[in-house]
mmCIF file of C-alpha atoms and ligand atoms in Angstrom:
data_model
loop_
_atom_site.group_PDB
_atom_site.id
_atom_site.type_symbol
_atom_site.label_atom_id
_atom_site.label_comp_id
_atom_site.label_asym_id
_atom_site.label_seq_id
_atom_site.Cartn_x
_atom_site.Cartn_y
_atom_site.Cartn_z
ATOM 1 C CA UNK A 13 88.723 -29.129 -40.267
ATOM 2 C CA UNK A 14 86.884 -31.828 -38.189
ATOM 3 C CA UNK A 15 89.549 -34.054 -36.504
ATOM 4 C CA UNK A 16 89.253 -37.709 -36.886
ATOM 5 C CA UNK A 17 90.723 -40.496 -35.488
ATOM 6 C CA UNK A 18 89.610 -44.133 -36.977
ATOM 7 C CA UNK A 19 89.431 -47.354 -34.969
ATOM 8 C CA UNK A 20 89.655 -50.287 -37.899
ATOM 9 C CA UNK A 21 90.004 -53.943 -38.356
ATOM 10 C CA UNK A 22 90.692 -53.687 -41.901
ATOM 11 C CA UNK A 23 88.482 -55.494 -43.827
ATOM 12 C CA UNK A 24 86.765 -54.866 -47.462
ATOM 13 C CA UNK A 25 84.360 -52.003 -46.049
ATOM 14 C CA UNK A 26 87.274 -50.275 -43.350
ATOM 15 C CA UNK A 27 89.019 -50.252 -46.583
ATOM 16 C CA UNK A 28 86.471 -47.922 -48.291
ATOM 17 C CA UNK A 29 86.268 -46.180 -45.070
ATOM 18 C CA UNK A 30 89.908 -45.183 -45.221
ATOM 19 C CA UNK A 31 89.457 -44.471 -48.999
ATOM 20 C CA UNK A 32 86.426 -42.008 -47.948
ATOM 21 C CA UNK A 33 88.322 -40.253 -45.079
ATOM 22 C CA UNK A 34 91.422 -40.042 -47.274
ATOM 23 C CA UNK A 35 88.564 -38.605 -49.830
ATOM 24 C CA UNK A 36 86.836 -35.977 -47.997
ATOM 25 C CA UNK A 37 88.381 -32.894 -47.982
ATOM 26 C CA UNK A 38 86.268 -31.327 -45.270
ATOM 27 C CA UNK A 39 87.790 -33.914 -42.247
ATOM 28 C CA UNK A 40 91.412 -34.894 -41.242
ATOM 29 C CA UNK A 41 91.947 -37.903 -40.021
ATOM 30 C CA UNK A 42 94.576 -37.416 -37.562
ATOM 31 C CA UNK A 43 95.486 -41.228 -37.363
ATOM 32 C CA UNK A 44 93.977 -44.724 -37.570
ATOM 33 C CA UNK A 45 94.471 -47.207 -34.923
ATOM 34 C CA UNK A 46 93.982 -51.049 -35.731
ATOM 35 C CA UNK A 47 92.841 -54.265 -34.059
ATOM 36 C CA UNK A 48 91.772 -57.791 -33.990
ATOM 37 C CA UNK A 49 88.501 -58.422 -35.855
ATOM 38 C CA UNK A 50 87.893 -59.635 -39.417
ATOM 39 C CA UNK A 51 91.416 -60.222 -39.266
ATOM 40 C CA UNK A 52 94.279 -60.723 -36.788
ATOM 41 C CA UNK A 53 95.275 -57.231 -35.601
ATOM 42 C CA UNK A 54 99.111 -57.606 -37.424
ATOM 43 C CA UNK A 55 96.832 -58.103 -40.748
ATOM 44 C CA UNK A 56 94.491 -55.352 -39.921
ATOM 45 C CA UNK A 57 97.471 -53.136 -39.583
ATOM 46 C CA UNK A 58 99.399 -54.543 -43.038
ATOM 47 C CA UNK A 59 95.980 -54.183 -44.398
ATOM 48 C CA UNK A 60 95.636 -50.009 -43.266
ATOM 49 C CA UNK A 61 99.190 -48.986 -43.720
ATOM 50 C CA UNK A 62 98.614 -50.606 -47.476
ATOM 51 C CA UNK A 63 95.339 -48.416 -48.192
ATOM 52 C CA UNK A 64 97.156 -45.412 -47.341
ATOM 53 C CA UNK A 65 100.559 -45.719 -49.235
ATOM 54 C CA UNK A 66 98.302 -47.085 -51.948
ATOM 55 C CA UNK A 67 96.499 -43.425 -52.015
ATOM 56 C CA UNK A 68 99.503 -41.768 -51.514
ATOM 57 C CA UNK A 69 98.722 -40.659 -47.890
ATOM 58 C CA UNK A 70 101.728 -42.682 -45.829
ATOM 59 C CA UNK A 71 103.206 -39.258 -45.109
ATOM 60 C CA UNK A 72 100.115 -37.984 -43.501
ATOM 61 C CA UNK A 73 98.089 -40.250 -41.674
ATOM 62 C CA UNK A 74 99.965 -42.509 -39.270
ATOM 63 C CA UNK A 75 98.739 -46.194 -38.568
ATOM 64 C CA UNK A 76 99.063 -47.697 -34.782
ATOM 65 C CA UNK A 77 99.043 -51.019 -33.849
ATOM 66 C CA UNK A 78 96.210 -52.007 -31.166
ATOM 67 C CA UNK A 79 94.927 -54.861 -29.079
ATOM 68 C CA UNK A 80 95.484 -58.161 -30.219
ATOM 69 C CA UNK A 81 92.981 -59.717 -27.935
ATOM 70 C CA UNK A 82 89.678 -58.318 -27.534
ATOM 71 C CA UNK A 83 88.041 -58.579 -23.878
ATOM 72 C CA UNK A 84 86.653 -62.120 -23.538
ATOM 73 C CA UNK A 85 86.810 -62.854 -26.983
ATOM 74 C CA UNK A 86 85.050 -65.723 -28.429
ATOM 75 C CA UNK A 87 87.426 -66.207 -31.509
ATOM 76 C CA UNK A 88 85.296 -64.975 -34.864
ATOM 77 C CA UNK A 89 86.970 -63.577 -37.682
ATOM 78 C CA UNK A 90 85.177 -63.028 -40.943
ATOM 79 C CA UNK A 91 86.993 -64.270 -43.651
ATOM 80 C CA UNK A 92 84.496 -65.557 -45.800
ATOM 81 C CA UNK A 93 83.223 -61.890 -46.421
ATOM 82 C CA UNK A 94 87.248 -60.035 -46.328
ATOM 83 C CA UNK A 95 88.548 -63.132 -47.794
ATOM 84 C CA UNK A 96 91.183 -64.737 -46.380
ATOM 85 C CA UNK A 97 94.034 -61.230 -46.184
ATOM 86 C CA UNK A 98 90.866 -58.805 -45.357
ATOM 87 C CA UNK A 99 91.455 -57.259 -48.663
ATOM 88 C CA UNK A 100 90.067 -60.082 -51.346
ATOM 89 C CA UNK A 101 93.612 -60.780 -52.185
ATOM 90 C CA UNK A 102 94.482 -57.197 -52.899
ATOM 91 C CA UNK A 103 97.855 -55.282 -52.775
ATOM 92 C CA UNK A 104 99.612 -58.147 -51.633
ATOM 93 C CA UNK A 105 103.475 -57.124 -52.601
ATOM 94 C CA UNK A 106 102.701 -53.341 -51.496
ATOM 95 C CA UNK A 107 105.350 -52.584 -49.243
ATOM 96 C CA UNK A 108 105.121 -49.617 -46.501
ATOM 97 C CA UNK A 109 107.588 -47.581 -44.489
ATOM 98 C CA UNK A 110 105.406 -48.028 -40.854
ATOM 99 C CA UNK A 111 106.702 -49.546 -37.833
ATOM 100 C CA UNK A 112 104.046 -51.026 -35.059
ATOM 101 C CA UNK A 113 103.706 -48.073 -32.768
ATOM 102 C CA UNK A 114 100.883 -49.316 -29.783
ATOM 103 C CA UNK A 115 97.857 -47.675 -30.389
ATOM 104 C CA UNK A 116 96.639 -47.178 -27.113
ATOM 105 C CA UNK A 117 98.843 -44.902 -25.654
ATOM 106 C CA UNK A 118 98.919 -42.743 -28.861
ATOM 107 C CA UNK A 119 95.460 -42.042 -28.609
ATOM 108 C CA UNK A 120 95.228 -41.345 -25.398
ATOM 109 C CA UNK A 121 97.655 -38.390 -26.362
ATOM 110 C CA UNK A 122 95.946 -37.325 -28.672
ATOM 111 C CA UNK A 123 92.785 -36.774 -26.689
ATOM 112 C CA UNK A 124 94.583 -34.600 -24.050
ATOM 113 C CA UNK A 125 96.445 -32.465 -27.014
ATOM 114 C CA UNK A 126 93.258 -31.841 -29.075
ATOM 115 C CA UNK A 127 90.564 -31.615 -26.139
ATOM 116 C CA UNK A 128 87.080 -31.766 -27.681
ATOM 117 C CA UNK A 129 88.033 -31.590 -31.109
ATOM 118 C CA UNK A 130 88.325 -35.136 -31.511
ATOM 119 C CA UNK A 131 85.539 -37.699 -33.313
ATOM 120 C CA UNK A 132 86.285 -40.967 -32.929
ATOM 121 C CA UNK A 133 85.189 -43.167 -35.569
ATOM 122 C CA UNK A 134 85.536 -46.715 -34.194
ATOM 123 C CA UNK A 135 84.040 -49.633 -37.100
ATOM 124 C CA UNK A 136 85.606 -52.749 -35.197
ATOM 125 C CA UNK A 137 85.941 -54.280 -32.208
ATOM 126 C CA UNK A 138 85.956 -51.480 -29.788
ATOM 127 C CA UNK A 139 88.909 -53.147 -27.438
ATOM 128 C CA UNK A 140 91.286 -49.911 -28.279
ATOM 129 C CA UNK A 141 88.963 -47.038 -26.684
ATOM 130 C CA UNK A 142 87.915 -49.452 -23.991
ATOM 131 C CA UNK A 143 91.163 -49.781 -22.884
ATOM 132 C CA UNK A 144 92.050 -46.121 -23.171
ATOM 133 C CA UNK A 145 88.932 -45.198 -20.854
ATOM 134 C CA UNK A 146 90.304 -47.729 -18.270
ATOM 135 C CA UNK A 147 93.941 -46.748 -18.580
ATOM 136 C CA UNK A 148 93.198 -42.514 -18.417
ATOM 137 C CA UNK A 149 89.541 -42.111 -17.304
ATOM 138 C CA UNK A 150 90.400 -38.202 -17.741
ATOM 139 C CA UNK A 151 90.561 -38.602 -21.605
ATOM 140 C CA UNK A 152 86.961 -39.141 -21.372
ATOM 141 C CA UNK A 153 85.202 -35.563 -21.446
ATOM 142 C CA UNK A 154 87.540 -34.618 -23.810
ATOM 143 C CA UNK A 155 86.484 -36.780 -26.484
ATOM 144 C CA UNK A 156 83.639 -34.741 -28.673
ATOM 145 C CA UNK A 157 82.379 -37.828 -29.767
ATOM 146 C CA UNK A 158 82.377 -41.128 -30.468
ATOM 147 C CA UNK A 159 80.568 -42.844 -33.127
ATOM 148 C CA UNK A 160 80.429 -47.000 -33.623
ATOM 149 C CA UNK A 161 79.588 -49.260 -36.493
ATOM 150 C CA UNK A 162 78.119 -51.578 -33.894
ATOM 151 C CA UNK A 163 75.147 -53.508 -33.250
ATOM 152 C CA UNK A 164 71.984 -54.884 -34.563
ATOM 153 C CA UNK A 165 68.926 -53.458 -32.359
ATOM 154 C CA UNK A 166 66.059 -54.256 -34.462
ATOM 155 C CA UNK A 167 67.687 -56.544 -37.012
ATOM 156 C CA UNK A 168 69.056 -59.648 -36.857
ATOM 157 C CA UNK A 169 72.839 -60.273 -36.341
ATOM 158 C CA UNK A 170 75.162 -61.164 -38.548
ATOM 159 C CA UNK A 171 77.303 -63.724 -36.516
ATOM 160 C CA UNK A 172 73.942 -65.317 -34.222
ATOM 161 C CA UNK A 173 70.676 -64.478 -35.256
ATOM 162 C CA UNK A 174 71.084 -61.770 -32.158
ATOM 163 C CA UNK A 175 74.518 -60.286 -32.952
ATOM 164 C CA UNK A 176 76.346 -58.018 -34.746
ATOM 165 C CA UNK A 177 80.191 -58.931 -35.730
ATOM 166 C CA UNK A 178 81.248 -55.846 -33.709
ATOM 167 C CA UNK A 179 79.630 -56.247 -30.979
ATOM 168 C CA UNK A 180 79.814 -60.390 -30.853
ATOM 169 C CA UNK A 181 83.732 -60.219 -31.169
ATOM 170 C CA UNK A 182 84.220 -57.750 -28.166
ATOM 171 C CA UNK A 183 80.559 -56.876 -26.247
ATOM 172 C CA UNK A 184 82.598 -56.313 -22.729
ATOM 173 C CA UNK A 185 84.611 -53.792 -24.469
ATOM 174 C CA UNK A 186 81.137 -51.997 -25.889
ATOM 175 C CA UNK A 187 79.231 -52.805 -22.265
ATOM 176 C CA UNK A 188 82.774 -50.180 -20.938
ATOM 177 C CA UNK A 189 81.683 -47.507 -23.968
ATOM 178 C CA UNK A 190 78.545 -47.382 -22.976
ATOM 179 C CA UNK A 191 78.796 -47.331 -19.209
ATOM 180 C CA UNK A 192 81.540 -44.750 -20.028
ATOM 181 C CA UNK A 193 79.283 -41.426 -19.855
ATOM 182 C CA UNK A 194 80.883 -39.474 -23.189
ATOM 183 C CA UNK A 195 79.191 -36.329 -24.072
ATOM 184 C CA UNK A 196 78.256 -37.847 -27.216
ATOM 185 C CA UNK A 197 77.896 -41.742 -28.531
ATOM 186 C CA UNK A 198 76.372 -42.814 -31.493
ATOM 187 C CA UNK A 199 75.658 -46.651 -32.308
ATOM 188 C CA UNK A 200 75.071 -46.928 -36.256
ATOM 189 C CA UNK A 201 73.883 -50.726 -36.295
ATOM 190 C CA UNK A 202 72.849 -53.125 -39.281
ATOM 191 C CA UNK A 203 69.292 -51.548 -39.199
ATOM 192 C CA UNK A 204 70.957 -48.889 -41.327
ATOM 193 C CA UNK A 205 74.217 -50.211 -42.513
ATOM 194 C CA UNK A 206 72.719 -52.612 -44.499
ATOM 195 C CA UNK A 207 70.730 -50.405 -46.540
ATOM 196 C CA UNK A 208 73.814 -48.873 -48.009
ATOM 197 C CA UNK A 209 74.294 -51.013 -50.839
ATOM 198 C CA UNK A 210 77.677 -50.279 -53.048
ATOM 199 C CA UNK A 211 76.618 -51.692 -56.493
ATOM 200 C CA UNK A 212 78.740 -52.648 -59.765
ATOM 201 C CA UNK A 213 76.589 -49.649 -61.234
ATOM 202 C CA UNK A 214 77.435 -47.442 -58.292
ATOM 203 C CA UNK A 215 81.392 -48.101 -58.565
ATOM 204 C CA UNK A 216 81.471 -47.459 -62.419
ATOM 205 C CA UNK A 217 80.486 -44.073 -61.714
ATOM 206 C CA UNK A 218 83.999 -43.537 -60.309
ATOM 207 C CA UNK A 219 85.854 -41.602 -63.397
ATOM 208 C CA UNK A 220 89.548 -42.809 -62.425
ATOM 209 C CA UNK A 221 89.762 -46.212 -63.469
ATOM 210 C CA UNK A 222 92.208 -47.277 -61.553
ATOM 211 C CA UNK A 223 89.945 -45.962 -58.793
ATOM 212 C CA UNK A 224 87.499 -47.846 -60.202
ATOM 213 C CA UNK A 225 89.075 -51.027 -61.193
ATOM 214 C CA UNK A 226 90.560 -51.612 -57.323
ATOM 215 C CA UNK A 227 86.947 -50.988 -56.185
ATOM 216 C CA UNK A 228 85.373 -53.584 -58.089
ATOM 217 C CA UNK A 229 88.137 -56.170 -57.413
ATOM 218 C CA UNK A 230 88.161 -55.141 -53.964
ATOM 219 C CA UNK A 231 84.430 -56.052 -52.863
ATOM 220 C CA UNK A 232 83.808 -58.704 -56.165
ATOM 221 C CA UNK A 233 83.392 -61.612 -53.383
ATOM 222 C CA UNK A 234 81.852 -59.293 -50.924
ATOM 223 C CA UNK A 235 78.958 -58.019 -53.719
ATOM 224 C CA UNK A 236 78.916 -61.989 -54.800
ATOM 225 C CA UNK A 237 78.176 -63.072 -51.317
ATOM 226 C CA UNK A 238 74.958 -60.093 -50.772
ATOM 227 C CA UNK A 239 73.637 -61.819 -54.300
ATOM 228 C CA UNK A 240 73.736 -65.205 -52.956
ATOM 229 C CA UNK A 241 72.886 -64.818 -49.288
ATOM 230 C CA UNK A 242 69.991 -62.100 -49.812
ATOM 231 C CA UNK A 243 69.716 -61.372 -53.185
ATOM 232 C CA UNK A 244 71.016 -58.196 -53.373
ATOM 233 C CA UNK A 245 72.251 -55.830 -55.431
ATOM 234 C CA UNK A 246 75.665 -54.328 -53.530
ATOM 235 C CA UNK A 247 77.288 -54.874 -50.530
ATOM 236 C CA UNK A 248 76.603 -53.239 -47.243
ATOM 237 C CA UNK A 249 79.057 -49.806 -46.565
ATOM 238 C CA UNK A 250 78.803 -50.398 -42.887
ATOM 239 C CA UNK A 251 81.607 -48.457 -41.736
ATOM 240 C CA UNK A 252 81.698 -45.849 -44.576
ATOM 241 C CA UNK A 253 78.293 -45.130 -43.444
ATOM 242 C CA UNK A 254 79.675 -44.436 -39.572
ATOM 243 C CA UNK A 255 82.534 -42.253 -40.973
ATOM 244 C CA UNK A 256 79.904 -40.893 -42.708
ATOM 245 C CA UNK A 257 77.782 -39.520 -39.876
ATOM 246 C CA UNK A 258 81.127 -37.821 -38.476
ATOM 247 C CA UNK A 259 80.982 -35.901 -41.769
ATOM 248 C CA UNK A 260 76.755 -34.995 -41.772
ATOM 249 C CA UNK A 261 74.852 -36.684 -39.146
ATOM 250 C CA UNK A 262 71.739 -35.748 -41.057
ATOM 251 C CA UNK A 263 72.200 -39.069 -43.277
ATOM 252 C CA UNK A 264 70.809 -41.182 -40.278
ATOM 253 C CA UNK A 265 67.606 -40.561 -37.970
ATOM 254 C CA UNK A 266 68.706 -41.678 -34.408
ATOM 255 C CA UNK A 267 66.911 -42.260 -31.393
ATOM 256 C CA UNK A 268 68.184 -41.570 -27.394
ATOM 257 C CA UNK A 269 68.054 -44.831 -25.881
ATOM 258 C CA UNK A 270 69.351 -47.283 -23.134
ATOM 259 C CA UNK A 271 71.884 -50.328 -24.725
ATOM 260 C CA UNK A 272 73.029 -52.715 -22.844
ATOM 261 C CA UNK A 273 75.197 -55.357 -23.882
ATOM 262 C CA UNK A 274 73.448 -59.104 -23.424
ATOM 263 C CA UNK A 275 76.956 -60.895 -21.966
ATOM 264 C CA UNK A 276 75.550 -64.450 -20.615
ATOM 265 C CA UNK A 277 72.849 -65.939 -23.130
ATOM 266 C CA UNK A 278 73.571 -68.789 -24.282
ATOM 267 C CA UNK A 279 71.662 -67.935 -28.042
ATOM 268 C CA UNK A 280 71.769 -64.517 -27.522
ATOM 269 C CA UNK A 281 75.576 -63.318 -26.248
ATOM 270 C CA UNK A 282 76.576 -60.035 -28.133
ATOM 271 C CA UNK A 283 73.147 -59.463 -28.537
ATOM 272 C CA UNK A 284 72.723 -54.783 -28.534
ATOM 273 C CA UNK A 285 69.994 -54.899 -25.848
ATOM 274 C CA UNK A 286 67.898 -51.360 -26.514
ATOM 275 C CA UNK A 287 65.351 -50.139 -24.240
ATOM 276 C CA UNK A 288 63.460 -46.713 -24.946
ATOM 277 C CA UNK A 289 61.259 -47.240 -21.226
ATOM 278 C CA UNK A 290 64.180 -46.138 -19.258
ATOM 279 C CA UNK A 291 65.212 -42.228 -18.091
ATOM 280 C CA UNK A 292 69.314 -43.874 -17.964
ATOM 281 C CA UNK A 293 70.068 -43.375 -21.857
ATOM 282 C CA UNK A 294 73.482 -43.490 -22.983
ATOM 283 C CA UNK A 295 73.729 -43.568 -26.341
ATOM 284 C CA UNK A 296 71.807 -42.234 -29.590
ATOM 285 C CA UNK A 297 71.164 -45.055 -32.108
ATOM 286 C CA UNK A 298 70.902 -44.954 -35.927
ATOM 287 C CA UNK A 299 67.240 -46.235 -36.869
ATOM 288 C CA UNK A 300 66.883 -44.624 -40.077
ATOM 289 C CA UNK A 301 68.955 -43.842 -43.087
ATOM 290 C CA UNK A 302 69.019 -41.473 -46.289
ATOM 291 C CA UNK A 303 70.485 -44.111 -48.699
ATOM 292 C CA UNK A 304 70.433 -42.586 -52.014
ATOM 293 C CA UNK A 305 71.816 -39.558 -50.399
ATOM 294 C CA UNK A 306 74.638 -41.441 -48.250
ATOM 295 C CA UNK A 307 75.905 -43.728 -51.697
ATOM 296 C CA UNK A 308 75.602 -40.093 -54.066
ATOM 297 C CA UNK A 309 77.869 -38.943 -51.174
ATOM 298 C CA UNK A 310 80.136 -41.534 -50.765
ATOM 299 C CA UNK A 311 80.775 -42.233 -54.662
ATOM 300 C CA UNK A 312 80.927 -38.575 -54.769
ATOM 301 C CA UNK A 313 84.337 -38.607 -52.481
ATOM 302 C CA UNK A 314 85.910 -41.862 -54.241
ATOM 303 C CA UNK A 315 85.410 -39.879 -57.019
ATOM 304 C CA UNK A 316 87.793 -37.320 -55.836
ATOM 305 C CA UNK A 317 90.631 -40.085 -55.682
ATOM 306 C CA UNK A 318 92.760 -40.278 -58.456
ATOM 307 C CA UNK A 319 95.749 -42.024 -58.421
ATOM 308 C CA UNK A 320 98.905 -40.829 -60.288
ATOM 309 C CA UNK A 321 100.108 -44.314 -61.434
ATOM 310 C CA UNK A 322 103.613 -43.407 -62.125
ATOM 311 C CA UNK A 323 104.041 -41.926 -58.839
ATOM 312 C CA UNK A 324 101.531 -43.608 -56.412
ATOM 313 C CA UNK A 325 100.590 -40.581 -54.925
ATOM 314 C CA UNK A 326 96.667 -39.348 -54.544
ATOM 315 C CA UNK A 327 95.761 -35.393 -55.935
ATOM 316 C CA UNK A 328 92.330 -34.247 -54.595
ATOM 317 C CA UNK A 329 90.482 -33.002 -57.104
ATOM 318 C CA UNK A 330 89.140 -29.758 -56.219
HETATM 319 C C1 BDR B 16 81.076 -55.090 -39.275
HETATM 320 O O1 BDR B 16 81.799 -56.294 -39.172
HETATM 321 C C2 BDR B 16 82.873 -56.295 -40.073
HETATM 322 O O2 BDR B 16 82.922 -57.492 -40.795
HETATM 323 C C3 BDR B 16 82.697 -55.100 -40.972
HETATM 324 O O3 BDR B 16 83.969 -54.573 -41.317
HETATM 325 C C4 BDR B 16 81.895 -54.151 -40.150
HETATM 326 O O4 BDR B 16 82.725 -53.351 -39.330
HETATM 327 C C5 BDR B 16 79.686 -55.386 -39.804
HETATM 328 O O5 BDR B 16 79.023 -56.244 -38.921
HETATM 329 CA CA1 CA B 17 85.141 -53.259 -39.708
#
């Protein structure tokens, strides 16, 4: 079983992320490690550690407690999608058993225990892995890859009209990924995240209704703010789509390119530089997507969550 270790700020869509890994029977995900992003890294954490003992999985998959600062952060959090909590107001009285174990250190054990069986799936901030690679360099051919909800390359941002959130709230982190050298890094921008629209229609074709219900509070203001921004139909399953491509890369068409991170414009700061005229490529990026295919797939594996009321637990449905 593919190993997995996800990097979240949770946040409406790492929520649905967790739900899909927790889904999936065909990956493990070994542990998820939080940070500062949509929300304040003690609220990303509160947020994670609630998804899983909501699904039942609090034995299982451990939750570590990251950076609280990313590198040269210009403060942005994104409330106005996540609401206020990250999780539209949900679960708010669920209480969990974890204590705040650092992140950091647990994942660079990890890497040395499992040596290139690890995917990392990071859709946040990318402080955590940054700071890894700087504290034990030697973790770094032993990742197998790493794959980023990150970037906007031939799409406008969503925090400037240049950048991504990702990449806007920590791009010195992402300029230490990709100067980093791993064996494999994959960048899966808004170009193709937001192209994966969840839908009202979409959600009610999960069978549990519990499943259901908690999916259509969860993203209500999220779908309400793709109607009234862009007239949309759904919201944008940006980092299901990057846990996603651990699962079948096939989903995305990527190109091998040169990114660079744009670190001093005034307009454009955040800003995914690409450049396909250069022999120096470092990472592969996402520029076209299967959608049908990638929502069939991901309502497919929320489908396979059913939660046992009585006892709070998750059953896979085989
Ligand atoms: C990214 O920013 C966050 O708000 C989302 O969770 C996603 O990781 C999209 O730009
Ligand atoms: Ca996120």
């Amino acid at each position: 079983m593919k190993k997995i270790i996800l990097d979240v700020d949770t946040g409406v869509d790492d929520a649905i992320a967790i739900m899909l890994g927790i889904g999936d029977p065909t990956i493990e995900i070994i542990g998820i490690t939080t940070v500062t992003g949509n929300v304040g890294v003690d609220r990303a954490f509160e947020n994670s550690c609630r998804i899983v003992r909501y699904f039942g999985q609090e034995q299982k998959i451990p939750v570590y407690y990251g950076a609280r600062e990313n590198l040269f952060e210009r403060s942005v959090r994104a409330f106005e999608v996540h609401g206020e909590d990250g999780l539209n107001g949900m679960l708010p009285d669920l209480s969990y058993n974890n204590t705040k174990r650092p992140a950091i250190t647990w994942l660079i054990e990890q890497i040395k225990k499992f040596p290139n069986e690890i995917t990392f799936v990071g859709t946040a901030p990318i402080t955590n892995l940054a700071l890894a690679v700087k504290l034990a360099p030697e973790i770094i051919p032993l990742i197998k890859e790493v794959i980023l909800m990150t970037g906007a390359f031939e799409f406008p941002g969503n925090v400037t009209s240049t950048a991504e959130f990702n990449a806007y709230a920590a791009p010195i982190a992402l300029q230490i990924i990709l100067d980093t050298g791993f064996q494999s890094l994959k960048l899966i921008g808004l170009d193709v995240t937001t192209k994966v629209l969840l839908s009202q229609e979409s959600i009610n074709k999960i069978q549990d209704p519990e499943t259901c219900d908690f999916l259509l509070a969860l993203t209500s203001n999220y779908r309400k703010l793709y109607q009234r921004l862009y007239n949309l139909n759904g919201c944008a399953m940006h980092d299901p789509l990057a846990l996603g491509i651990a699962i079948d890369a096939s989903f995305c068409g990527f190109e091998h390119v040169q990114v660079s991170m744009e670190l001093k414009g005034e307009h454009t700061y955040g800003q995914t530089v690409l450049n396909r005229h250069t022999k120096n490529k470092n990472a592969l990026v996402a520029t076209s997507v299967e959608t049908e295919r990638v929502i069939n797939y991901l309502v497919s594996q929320l489908n396979r969550l059913k939660i046992v009321k009585t006892k709070r637990e998750i059953t896979k449905l085989h």
